[in-house]
Tab-separated table of N, CA, C and O in Angstrom:
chain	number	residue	atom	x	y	z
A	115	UNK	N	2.628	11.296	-10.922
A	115	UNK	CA	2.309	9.898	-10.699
A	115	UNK	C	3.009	9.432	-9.436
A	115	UNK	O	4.230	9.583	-9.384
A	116	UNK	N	2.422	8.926	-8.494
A	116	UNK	CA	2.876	8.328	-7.497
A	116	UNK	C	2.789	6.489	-7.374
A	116	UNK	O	1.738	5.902	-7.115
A	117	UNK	N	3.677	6.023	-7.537
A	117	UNK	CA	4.184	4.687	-7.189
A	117	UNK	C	5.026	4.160	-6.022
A	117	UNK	O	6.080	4.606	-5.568
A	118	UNK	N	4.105	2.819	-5.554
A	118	UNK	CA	4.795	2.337	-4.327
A	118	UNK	C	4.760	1.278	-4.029
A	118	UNK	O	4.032	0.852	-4.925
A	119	UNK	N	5.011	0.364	-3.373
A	119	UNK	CA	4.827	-1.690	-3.661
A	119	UNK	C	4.667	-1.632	-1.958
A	119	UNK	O	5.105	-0.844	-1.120
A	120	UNK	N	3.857	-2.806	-1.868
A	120	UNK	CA	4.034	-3.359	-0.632
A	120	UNK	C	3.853	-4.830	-0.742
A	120	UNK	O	3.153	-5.491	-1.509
A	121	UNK	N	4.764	-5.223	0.341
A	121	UNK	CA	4.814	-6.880	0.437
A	121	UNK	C	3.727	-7.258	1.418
A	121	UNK	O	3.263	-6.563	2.321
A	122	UNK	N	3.385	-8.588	1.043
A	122	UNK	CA	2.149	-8.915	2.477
A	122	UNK	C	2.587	-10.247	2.198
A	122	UNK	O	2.651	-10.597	1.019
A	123	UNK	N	2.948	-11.171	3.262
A	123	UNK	CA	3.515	-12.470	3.286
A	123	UNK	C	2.201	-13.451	3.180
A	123	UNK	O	1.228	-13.079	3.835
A	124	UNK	N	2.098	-14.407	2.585
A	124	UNK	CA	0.581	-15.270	2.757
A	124	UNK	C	-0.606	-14.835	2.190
A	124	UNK	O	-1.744	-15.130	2.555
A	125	UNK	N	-0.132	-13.810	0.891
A	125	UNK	CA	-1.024	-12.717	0.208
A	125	UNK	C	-2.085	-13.860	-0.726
A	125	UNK	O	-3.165	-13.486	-1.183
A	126	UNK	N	-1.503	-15.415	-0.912
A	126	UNK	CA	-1.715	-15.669	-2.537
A	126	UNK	C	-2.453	-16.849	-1.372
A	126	UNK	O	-3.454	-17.268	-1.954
A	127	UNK	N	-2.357	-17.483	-0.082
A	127	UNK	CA	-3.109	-18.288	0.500
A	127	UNK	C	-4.616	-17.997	0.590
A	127	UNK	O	-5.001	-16.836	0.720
A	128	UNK	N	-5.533	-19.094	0.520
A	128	UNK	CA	-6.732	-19.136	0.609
A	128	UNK	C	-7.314	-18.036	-0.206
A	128	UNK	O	-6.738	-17.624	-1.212
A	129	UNK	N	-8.336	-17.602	0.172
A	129	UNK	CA	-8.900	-16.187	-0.508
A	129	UNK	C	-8.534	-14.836	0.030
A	129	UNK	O	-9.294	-13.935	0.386
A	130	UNK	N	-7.174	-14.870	0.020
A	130	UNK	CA	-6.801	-13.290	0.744
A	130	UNK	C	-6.925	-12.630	-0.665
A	130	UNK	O	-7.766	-11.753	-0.468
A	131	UNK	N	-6.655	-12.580	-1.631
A	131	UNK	CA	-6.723	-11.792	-2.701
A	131	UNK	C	-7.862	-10.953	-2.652
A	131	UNK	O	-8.036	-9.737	-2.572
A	132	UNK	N	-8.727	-12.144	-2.737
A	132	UNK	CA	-10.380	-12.088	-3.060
A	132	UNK	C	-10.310	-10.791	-2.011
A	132	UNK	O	-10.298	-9.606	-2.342
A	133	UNK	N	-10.279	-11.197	-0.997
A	133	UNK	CA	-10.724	-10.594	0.228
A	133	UNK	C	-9.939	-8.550	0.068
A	133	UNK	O	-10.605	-7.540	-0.161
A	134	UNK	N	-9.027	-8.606	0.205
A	134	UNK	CA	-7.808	-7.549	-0.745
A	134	UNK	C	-8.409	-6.561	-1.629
A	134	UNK	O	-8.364	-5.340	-1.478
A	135	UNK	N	-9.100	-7.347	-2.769
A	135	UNK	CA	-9.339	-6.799	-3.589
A	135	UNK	C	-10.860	-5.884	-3.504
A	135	UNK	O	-11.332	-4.830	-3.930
A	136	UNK	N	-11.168	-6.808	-2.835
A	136	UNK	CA	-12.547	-6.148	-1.743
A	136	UNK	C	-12.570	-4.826	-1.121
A	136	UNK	O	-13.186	-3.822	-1.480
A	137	UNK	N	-11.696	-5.024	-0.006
A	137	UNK	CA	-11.069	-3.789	0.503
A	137	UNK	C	-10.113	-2.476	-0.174
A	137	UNK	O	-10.108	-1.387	0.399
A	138	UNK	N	-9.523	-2.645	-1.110
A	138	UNK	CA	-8.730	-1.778	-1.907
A	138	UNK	C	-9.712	-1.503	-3.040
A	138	UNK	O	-9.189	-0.766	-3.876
A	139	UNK	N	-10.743	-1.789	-3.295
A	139	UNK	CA	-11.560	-1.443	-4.375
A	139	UNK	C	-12.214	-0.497	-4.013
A	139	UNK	O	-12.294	0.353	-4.900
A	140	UNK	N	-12.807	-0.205	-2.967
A	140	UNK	CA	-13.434	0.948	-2.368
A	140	UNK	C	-12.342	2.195	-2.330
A	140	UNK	O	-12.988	3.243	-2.336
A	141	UNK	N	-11.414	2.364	-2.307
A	141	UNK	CA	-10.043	3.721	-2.566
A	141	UNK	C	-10.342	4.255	-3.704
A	141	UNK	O	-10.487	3.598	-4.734
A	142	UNK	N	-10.482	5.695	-3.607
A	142	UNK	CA	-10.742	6.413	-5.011
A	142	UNK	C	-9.312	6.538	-5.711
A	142	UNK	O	-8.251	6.749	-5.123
A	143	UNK	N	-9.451	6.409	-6.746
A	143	UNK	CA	-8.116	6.632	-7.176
A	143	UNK	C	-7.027	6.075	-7.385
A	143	UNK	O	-6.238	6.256	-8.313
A	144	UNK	N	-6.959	5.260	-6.360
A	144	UNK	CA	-6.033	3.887	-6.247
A	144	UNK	C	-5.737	2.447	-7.670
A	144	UNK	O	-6.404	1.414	-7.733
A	145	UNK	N	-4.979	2.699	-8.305
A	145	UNK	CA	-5.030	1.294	-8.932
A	145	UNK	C	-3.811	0.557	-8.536
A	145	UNK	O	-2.778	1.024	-8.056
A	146	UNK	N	-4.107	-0.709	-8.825
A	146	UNK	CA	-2.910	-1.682	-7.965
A	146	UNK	C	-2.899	-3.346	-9.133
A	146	UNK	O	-3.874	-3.896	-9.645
A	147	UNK	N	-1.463	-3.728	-9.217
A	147	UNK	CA	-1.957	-5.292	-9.708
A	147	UNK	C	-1.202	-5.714	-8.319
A	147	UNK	O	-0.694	-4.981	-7.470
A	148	UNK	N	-1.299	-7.146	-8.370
A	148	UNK	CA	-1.080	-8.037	-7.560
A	148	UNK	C	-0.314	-9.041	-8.162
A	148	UNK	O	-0.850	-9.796	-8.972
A	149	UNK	N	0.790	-9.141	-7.891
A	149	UNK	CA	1.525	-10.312	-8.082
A	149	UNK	C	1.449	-11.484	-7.327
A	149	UNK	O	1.788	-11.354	-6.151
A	150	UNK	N	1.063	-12.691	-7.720
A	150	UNK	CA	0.722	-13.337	-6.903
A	150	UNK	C	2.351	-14.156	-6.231
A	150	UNK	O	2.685	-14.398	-5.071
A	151	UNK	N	3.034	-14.387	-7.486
A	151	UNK	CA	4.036	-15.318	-7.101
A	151	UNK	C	5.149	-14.747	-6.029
A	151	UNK	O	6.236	-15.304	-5.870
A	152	UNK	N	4.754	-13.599	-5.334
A	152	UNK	CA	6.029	-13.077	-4.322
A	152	UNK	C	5.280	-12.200	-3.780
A	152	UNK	O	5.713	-11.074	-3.535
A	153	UNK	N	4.193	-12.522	-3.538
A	153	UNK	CA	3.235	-11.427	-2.562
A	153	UNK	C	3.480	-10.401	-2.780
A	153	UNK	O	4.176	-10.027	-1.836
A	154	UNK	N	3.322	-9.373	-3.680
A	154	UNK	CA	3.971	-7.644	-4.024
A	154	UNK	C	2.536	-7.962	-4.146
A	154	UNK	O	1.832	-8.939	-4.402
A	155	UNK	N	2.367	-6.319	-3.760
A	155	UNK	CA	0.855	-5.518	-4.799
A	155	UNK	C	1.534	-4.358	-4.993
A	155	UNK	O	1.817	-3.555	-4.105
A	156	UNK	N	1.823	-4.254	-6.263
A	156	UNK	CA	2.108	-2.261	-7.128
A	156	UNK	C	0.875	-1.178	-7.055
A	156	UNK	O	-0.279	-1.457	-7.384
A	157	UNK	N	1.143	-0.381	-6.755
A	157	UNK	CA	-0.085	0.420	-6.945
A	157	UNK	C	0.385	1.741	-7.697
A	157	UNK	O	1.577	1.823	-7.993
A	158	UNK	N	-0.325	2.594	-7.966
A	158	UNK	CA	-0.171	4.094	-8.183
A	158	UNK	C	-1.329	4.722	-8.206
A	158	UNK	O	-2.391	4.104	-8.141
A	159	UNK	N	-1.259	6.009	-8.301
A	159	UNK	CA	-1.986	7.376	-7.976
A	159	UNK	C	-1.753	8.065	-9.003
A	159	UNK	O	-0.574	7.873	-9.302
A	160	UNK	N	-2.292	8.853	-9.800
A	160	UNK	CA	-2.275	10.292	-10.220
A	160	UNK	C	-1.982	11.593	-9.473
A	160	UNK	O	-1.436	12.543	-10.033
A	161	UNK	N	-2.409	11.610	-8.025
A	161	UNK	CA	-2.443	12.416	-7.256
A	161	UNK	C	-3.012	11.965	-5.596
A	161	UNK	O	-4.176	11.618	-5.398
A	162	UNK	N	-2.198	12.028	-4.739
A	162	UNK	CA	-2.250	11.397	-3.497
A	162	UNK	C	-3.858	11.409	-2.760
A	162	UNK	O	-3.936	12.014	-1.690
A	163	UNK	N	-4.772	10.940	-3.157
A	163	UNK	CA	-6.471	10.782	-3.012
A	163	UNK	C	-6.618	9.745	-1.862
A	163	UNK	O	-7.667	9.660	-1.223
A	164	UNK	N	-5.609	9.015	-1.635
A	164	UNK	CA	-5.484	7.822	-0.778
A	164	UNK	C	-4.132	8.273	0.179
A	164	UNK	O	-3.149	8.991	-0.001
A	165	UNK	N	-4.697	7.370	1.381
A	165	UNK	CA	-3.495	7.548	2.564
A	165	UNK	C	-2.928	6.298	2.593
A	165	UNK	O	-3.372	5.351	1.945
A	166	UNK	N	-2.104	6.255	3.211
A	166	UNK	CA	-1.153	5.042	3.109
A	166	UNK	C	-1.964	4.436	4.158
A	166	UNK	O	-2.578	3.470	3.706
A	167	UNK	N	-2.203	4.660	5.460
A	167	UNK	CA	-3.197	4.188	6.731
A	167	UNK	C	-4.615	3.747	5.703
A	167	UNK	O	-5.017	2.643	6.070
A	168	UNK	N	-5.312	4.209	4.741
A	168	UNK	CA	-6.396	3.431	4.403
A	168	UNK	C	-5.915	2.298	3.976
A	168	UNK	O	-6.377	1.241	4.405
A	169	UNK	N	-4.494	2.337	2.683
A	169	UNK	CA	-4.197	0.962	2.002
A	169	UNK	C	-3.865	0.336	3.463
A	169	UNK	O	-4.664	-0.532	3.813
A	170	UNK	N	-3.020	0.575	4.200
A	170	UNK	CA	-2.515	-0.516	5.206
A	170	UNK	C	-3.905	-1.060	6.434
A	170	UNK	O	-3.820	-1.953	7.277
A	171	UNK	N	-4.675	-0.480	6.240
A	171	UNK	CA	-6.161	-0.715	6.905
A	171	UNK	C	-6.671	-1.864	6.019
A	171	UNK	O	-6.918	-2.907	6.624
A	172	UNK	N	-6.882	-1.853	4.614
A	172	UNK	CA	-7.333	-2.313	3.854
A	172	UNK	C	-6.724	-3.819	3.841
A	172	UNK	O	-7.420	-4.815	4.039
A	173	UNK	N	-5.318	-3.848	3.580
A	173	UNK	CA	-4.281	-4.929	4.114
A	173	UNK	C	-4.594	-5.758	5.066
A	173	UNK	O	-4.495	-6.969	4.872
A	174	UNK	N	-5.170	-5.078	6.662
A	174	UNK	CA	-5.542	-5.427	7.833
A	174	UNK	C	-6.387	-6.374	7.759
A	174	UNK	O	-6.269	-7.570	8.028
A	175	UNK	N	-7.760	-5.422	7.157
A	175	UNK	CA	-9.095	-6.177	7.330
A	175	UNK	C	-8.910	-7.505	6.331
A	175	UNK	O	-9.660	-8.465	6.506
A	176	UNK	N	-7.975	-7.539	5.363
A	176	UNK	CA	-8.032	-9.208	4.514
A	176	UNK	C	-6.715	-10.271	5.605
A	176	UNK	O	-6.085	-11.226	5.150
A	177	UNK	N	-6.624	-9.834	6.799
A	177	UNK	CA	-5.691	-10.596	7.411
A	177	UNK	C	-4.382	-10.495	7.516
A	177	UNK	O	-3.684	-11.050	8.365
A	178	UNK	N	-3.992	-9.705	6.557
A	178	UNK	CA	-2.389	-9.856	5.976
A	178	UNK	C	-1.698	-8.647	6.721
A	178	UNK	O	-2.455	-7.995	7.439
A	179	UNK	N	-0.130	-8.168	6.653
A	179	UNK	CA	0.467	-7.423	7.637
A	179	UNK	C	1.542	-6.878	6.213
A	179	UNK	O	2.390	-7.413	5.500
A	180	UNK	N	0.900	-5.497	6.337
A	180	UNK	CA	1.251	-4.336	4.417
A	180	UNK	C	3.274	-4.597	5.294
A	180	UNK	O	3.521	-4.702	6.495
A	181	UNK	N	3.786	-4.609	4.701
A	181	UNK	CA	5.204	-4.267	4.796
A	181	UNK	C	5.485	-3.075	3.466
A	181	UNK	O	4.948	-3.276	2.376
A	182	UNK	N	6.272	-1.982	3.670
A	182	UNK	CA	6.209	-0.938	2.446
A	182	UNK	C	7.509	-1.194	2.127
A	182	UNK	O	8.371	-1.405	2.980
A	183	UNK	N	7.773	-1.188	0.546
A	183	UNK	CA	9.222	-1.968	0.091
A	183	UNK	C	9.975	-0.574	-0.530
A	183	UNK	O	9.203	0.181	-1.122
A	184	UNK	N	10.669	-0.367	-0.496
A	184	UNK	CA	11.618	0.675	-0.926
A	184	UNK	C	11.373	1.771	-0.197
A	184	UNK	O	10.902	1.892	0.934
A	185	UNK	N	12.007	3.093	-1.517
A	185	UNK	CA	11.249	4.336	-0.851
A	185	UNK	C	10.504	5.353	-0.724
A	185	UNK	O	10.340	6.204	-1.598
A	186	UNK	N	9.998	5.347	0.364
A	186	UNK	CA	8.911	6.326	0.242
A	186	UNK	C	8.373	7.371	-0.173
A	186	UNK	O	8.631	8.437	0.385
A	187	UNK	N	7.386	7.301	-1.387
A	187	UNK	CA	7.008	8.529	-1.646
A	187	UNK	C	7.143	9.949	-1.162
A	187	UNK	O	6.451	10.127	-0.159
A	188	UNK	N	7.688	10.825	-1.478
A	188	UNK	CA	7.603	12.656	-0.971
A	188	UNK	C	6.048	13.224	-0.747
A	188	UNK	O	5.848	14.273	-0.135
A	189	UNK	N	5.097	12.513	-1.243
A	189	UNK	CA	3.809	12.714	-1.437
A	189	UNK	C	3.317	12.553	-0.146
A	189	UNK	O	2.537	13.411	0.266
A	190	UNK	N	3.720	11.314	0.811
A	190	UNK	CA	3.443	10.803	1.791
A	190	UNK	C	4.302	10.912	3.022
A	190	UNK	O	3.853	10.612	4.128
A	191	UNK	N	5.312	11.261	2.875
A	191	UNK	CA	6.109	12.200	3.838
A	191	UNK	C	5.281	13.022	4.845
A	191	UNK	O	4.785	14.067	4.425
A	192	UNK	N	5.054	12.626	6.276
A	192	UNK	CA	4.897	14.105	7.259
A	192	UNK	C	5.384	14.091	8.302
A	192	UNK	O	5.608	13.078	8.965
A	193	UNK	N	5.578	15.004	8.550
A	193	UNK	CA	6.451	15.724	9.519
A	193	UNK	C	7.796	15.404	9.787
A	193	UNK	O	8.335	15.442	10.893
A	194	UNK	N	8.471	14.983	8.373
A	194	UNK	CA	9.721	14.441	8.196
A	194	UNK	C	10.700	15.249	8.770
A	194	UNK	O	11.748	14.628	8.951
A	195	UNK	N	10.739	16.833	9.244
A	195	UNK	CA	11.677	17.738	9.552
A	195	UNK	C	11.416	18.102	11.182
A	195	UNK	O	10.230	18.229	11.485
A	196	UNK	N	11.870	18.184	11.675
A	196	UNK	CA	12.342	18.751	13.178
A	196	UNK	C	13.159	19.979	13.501
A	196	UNK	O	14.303	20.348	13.233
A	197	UNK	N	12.274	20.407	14.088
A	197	UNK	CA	13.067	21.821	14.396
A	197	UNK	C	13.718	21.946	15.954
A	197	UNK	O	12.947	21.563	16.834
A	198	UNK	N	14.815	22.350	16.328
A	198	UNK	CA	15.199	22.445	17.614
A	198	UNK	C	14.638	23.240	18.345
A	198	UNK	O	14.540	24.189	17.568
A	199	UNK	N	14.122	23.620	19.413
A	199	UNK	CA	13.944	24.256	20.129
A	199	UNK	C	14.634	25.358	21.560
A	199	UNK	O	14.812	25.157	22.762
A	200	UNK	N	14.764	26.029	21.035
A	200	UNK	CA	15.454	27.168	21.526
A	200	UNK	C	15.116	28.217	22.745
A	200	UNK	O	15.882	29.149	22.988
């Protein structure tokens, strides 16, 4: 199971929800609630089917700007390691 929150400031103004829910409904796999009273949306996965760039795309197109709150999934990790070159 993969779990992860993101904040979006101005999430609960006008019809951004509406709009949100629009865009994140099309993600296979993806389920999410929405808190309205502190702008969080929770989501999780069964298995990483979604990229973090679609949810934060998805974020985009309803206006809002994804901020990712804690830490980051291992699922979604790349190219976290560096190798020196010799």
């Amino acid at each position: 199971m993969i779990e992860f929150e993101i904040y979006a400031e101005g999430l609960r103004e006008g019809d951004r929800i509406m709009q949100l829910d629009s865009q994140l409904g099309t993600l296979n796999g993806l389920r999410y609630q929405i808190d309205r009273n502190h702008d969080m949306v929770y989501f999780e996965m069964e298995e990483p089917t979604t990229t973090l760039n679609q949810v934060y795309d998805g974020f985009r197109r309803a206006g809002l700007t994804p901020k990712f709150v804690g830490q980051m999934p291992s699922e979604f990790e790349v190219g976290n390691k560096t190798q020196k070159i010799t």
